[in-house]
Coordinates of C-alpha atoms in Angstrom, one line a residue:
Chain A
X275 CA 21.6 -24.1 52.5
X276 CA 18.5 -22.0 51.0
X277 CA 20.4 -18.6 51.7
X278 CA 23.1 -20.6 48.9
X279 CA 20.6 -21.8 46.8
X280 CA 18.8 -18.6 46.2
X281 CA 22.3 -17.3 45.5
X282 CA 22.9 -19.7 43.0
X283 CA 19.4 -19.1 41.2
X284 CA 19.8 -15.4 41.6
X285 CA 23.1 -15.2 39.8
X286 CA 22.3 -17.8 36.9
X287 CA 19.0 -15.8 37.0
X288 CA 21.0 -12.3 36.4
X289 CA 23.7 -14.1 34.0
X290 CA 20.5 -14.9 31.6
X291 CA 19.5 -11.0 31.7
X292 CA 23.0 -9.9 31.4
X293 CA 23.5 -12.4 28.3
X294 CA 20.4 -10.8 26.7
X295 CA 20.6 -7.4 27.4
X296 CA 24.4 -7.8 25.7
X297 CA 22.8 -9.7 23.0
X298 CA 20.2 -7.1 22.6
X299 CA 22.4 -4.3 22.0
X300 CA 25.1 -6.6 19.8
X301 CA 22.7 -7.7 17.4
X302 CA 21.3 -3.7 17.4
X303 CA 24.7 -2.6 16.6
X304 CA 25.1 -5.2 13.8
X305 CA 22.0 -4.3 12.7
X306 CA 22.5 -0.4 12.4
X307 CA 26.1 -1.2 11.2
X308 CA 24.2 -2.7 8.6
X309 CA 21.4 -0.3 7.9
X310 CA 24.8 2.5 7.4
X311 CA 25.8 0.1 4.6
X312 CA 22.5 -0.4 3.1
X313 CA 21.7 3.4 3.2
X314 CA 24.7 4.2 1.3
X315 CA 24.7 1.4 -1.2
X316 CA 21.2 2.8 -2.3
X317 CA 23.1 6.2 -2.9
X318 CA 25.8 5.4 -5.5
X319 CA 24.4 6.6 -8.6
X320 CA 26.0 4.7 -11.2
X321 CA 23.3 1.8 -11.3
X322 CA 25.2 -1.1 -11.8
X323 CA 27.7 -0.2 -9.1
X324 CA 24.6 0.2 -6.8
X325 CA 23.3 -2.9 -7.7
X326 CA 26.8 -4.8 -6.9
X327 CA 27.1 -3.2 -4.0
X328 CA 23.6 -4.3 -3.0
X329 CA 23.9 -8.0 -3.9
X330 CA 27.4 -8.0 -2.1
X331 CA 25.1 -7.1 0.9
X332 CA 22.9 -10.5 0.0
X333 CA 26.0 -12.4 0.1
X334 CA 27.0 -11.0 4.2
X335 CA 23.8 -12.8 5.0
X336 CA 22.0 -10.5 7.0
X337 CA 19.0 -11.2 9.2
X338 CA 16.1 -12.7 6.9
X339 CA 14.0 -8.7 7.6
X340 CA 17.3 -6.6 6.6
X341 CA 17.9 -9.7 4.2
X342 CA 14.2 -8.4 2.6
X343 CA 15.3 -4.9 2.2
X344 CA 18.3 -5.1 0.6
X345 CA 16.0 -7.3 -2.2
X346 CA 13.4 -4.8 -2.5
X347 CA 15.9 -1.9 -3.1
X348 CA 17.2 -4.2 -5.9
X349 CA 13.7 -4.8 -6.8
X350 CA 13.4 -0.7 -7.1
X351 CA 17.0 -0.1 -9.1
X352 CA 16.4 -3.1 -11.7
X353 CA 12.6 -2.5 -12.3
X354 CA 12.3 1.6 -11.7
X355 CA 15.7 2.7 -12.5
X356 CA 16.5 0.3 -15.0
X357 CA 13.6 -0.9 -16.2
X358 CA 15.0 -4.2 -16.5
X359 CA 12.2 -6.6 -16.0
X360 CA 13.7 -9.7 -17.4
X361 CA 16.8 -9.4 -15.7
X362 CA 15.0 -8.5 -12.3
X363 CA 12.9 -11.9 -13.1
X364 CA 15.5 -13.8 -13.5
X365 CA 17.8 -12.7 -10.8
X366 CA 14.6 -13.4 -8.4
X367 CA 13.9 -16.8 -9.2
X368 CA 17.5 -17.6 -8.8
X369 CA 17.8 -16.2 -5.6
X370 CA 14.8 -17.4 -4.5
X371 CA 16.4 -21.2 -5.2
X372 CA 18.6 -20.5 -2.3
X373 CA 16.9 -18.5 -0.4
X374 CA 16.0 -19.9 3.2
X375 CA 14.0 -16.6 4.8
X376 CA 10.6 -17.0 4.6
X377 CA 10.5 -12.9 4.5
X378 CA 12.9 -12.4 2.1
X379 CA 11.0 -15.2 -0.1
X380 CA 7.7 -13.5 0.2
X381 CA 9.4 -10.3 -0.9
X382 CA 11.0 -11.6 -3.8
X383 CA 7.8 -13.6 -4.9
X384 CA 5.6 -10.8 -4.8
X385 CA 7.9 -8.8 -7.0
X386 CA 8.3 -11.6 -9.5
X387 CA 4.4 -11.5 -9.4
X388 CA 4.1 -7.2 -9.5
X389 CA 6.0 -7.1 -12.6
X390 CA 3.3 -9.5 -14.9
X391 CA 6.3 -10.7 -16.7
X392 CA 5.3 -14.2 -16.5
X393 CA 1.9 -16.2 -17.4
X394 CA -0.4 -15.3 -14.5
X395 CA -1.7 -19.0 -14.4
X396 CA 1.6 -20.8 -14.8
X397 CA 2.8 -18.1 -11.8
X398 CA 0.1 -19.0 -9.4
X399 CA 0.9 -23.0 -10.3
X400 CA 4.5 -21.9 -9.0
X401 CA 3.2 -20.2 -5.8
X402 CA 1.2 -22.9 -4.7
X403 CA 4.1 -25.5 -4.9
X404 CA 6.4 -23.2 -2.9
X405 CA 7.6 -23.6 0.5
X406 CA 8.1 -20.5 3.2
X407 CA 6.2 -18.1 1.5
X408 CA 4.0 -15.8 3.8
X409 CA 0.7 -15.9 3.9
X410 CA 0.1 -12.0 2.8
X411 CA 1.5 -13.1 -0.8
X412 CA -1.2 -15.5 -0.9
X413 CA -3.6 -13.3 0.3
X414 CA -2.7 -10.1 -1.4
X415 CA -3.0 -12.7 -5.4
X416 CA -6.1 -14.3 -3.9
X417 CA -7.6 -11.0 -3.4
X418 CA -6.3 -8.8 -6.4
X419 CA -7.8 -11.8 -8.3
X420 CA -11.4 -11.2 -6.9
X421 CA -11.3 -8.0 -7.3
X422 CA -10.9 -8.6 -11.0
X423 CA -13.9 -11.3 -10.7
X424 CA -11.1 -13.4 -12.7
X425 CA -9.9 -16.7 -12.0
X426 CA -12.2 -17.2 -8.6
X427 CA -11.7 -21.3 -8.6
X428 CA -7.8 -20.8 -8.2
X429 CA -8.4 -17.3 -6.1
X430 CA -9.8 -19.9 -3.7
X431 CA -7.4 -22.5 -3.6
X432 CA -4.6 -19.4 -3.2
X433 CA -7.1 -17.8 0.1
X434 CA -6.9 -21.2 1.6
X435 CA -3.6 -21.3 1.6
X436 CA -3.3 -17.6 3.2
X437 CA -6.1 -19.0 5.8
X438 CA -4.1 -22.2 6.4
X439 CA -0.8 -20.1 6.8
X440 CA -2.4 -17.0 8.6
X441 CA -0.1 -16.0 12.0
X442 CA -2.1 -13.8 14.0
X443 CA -6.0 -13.1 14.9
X444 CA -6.5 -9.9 12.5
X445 CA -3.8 -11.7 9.6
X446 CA -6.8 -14.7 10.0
X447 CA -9.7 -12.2 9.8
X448 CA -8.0 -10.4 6.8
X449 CA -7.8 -14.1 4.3
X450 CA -10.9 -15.2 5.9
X451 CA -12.8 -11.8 4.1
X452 CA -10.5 -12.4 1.0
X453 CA -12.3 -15.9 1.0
X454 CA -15.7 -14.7 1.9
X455 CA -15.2 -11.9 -0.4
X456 CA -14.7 -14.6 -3.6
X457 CA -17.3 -17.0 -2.2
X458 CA -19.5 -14.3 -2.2
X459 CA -18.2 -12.8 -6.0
X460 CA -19.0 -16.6 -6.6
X461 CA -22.8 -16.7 -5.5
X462 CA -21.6 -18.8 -2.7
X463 CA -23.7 -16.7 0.2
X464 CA -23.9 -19.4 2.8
X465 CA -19.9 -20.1 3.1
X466 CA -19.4 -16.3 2.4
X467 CA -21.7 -15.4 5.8
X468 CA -19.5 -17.9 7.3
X469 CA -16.5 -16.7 6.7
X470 CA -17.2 -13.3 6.9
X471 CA -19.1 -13.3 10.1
X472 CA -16.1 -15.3 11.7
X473 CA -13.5 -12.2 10.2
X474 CA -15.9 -9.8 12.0
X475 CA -15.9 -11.9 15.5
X476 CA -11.7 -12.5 14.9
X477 CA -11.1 -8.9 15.5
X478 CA -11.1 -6.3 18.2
X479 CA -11.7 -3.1 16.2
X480 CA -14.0 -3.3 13.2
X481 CA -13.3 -3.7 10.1
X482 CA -14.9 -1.2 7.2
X483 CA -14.0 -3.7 4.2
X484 CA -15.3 -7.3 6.1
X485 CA -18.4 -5.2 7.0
X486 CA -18.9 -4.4 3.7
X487 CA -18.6 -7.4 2.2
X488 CA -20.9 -9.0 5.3
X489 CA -23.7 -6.4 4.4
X490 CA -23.6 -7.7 0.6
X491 CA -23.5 -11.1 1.7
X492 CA -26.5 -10.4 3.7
X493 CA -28.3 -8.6 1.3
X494 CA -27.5 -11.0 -1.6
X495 CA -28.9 -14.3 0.9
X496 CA -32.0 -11.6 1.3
X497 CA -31.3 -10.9 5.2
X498 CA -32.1 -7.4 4.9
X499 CA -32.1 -6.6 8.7
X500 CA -28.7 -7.6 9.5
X501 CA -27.6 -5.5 6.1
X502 CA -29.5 -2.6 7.3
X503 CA -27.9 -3.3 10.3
X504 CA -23.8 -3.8 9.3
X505 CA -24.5 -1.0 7.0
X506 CA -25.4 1.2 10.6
X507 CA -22.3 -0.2 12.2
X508 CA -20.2 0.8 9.5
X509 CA -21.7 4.4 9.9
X510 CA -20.4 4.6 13.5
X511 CA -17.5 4.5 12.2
X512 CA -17.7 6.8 9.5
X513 CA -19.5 9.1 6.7
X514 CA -19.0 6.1 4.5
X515 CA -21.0 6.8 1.0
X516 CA -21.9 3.2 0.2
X517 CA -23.3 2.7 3.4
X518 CA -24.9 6.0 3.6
X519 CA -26.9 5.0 0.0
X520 CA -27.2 1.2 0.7
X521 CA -29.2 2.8 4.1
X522 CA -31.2 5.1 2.3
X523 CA -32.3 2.8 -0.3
X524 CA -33.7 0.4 2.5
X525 CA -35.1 2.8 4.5
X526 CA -37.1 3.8 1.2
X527 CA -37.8 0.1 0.5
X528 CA -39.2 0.3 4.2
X529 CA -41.0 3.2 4.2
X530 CA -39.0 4.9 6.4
X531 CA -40.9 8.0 7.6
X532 CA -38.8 11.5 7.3
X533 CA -39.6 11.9 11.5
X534 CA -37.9 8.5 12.1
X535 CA -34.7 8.8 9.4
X536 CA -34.1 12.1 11.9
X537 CA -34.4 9.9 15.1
X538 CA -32.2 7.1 13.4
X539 CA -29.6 10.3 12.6
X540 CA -29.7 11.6 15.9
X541 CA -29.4 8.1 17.2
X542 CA -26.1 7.6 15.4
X543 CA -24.9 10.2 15.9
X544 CA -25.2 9.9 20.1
X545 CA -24.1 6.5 19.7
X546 CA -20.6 7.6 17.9
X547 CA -20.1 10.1 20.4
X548 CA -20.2 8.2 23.4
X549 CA -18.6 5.0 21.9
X550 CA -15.6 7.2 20.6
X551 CA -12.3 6.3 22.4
X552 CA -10.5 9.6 23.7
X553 CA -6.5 10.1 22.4
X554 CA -4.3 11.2 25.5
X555 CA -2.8 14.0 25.4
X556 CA 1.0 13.7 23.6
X557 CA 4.0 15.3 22.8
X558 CA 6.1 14.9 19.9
X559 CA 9.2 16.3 18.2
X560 CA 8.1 18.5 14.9
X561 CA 9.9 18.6 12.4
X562 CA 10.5 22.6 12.5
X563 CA 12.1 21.4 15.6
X564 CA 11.2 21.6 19.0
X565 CA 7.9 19.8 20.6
X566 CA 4.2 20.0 19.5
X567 CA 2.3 19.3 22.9
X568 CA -1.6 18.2 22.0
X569 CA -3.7 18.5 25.0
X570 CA -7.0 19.3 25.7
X571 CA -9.1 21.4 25.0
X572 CA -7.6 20.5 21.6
X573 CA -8.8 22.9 18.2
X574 CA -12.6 22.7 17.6
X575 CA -11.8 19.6 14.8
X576 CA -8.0 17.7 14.3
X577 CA -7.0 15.5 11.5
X578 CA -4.2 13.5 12.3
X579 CA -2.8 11.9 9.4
X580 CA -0.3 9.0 10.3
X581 CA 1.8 8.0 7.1
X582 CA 5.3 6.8 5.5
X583 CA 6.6 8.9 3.0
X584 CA 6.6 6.5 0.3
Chain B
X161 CA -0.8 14.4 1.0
X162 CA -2.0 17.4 -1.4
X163 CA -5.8 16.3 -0.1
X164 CA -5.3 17.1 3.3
X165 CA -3.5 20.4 2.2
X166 CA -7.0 21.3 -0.1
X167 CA -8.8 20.7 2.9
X168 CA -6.9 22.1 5.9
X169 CA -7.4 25.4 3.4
X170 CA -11.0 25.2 3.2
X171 CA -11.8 24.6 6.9
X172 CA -8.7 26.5 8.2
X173 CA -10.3 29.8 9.3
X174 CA -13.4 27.1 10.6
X175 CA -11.1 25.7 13.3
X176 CA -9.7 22.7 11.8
X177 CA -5.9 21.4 12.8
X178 CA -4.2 18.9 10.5
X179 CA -1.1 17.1 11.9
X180 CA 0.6 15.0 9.8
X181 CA 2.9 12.1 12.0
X182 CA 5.5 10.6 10.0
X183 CA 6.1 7.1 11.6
X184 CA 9.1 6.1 9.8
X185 CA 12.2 7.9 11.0
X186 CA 12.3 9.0 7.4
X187 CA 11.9 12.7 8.3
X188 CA 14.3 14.2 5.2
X189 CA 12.2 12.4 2.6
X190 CA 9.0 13.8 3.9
X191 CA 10.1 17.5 4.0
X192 CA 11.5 16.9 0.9
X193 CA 7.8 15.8 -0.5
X194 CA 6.5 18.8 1.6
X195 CA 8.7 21.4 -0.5
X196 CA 7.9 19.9 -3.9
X197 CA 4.4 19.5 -3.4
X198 CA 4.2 23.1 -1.3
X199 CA 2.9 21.2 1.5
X200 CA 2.2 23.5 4.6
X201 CA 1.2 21.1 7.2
X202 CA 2.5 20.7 10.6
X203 CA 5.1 17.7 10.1
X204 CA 5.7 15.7 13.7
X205 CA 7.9 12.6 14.2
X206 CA 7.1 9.4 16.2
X207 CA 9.7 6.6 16.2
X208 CA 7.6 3.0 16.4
X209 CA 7.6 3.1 20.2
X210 CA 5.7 6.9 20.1
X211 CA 3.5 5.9 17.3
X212 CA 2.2 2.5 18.9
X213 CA 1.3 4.0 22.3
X214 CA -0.2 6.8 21.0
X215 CA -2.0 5.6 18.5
X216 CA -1.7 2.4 18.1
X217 CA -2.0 2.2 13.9
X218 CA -2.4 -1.4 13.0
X219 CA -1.2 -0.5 9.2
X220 CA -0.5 3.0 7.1
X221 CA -1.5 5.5 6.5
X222 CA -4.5 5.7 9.3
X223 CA -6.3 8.9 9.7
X224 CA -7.9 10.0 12.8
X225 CA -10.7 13.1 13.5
X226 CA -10.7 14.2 16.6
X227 CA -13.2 16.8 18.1
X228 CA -12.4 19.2 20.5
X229 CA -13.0 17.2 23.6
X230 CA -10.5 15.0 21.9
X231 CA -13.0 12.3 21.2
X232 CA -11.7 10.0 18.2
X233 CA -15.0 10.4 15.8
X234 CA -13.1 9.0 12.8
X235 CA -10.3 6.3 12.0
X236 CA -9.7 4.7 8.9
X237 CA -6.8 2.8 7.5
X238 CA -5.6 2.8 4.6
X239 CA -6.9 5.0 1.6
X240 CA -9.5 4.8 -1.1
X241 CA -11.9 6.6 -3.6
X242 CA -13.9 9.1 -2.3
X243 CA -11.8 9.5 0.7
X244 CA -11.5 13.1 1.0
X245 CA -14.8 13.5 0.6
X246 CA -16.0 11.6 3.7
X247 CA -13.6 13.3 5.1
X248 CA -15.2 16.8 4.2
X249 CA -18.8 15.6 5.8
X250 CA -17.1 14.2 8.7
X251 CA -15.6 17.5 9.4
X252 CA -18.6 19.6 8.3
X253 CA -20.6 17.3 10.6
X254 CA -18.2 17.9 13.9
X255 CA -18.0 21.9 13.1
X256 CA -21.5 22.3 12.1
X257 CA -22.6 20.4 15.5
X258 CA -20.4 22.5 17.7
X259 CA -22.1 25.4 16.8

């Protein structure tokens, strides 16, 4: 009786795997199937026959992230190749009426938004009453907006919504500096530290923008100590210049002697050294063909620089 | 891309290795940006799998220094004014400390 049971569990057990490995590699097949038609839709020349053949793609429904390429290579044809705002403008908004993936709606948005065809005001009003929009739109408007010190009242209501809508730990810590970052643009320092200092504690690897903004906050609510030190952590983790001068101007407000700048050097620099993670050796196909092995000892200094080609 | 080319020519001959990882399976398009920008760096591919267990990039592009006992001095995402210059002093720094 057991001996059959297990049986019974083992082979629904196995059927489930089975059924998802076969799904796995279906929906993979579909998928590069798809990625074929894509890549050589984006080759026809003629433009308009390229964008035909790229909206016949929106209409076979594809999975919402292939769904989201298709519209930003119609997003590059109608706004680079054919420098046909208006008509990208309009095609967006309509598609975004029937539009049901939230990725495919963030896409289209932030083009609609890229191309400043429309009032920036009456644009954000939009955003705001939109439904399945990602949070890095909201964030990405919020904090364009603070960087141009414009608009901060509605930059705020727009980082609330990328906080509210925020998926992961580090997507979190990212709208929490874009908020910290305007409350701090807006002489808010109290709810800036707050937000700031809870993006800094979100994430496992720091941050060299939150830090920075942190070490303003600080300075600007007159903490001076913590500044000096988020400007030292932000030295561990590099030869940053602002945090290099913003150093050297309190250790001049200080009096910093020249014997203890040289201890607080050698200091960081130990500290770097032994808090620096070490990169396994690897191998990896190069593009002369053939393998690159990097193993230790590797050359006396290595830049690797990890990149898309766009 | 035509930074880390300046560079890897000034600190060549002073031990420096640049590797550039293209993570996007889009290995034409980079050579092609190579040859029109007479890019001679050492071009290696990672498919998403490669690039996430070896280095683990939370966004693009990342840059890494790594000195020679293949410590990770240096990582930074992303790319912004005045770059290549902390770049320079964070190389000068690891050859000028080796010696």
């Amino acid at each position: 009786m057991k001996v059959g049971f297990w049986i019974f569990i083992g082979v629904i057990v196995a059927g489930i795997v089975v059924g998802s490995v076969l799904k796995k590699s279906l929906d993979k097949g579909i998928s590069q199937a798809f990625e074929q038609k894509l890549a050589a839709a984006d080759k026809i020349e003629d433009l308009d026959a390229r964008l035909a053949a790229l909206k016949r793609l929106i209409a076979e429904d594809p999975p919402d992230d292939l769904k989201r390429r298709v519209y930003r290579k119609i997003a590059a044809t109608m706004l680079s190749a054919k420098a046909d705002t208006s008509g990208f403008v309009r095609f967006a908004w309509d598609a975004l009426q029937s539009e049901r993936g939230a990725g495919s709606r963030s896409e289209l948005f932030y083009f609609i938004y890229s191309t400043r065809f429309e009032d920036e005001n009456e644009i954000v009003t939009k955003l705001l009453e939109l439904d399945r929009i990602q949070w890095w739109v909201y964030n990405y408007i919020a904090y364009e907006f603070f960087e141009r010190g414009e608009n901060l009242e509605v930059a705020l209501r727009v980082a609330e919504k990328a906080i509210e809508l925020s998926e992961s730990k580090t997507d979190s810590a990212m709208c929490l500096d874009t908020r910290g970052a305007i409350y701090l643009r807006m002489g808010l320092y109290s709810n800036a530290l707050s937000d700031l200092e809870k993006a800094v504690a979100l994430l496992d690897e720091p941050d060299v923008e939150i830090l920075k903004h942190l070490a303003e906050a600080y300075i600007r609510s007159g903490n001076k100590e913590k500044a000096f030190n988020t400007y030292r952590s932000i030295l561990l983790l590099g030869e940053y210049d602002f945090a290099r001068s913003a150093i050297d101007s309190l250790m001049d407000l200080q009096g910093v002697s020249p014997a203890e700048r040289d201890q607080f050097e050698r200091e960081l620099w130990e500290e770097r050294i032994s808090s620096a993670k070490t990169i396994k050796p690897f191998t990896l196909r190069s593009a002369e063909g053939g393998d690159y092995e990097f193993k230790l000892p590797t050359p006396e200094v290595t830049l690797i620089a990890l990149m898309s080609p766009t | 891309m035509p930074h880390l080319q300046k560079i890897y020519e000034e600190y060549d001959a002073r031990g420096l290795e640049i590797i550039v990882v293209d993570v996007t399976e889009r290995i034409e398009l980079t050579k092609k940006i190579f040859d029109e920008r007479a890019i001679s760096l050492k071009l290696l591919l990672a498919n998403p799998d490669e690039s996430r267990s070896i280095f683990n990039p939370t966004a693009l592009p990342t840059t890494l220094i790594i000195d020679r006992g293949g410590r990770v001095i240096f990582r930074h995402i992303g790319f912004y004014k005045g770059m290549e210059e902390a770049l320079r002093r964070e190389i000068e720094a690891l050859i000028y400390r080796a010696i």
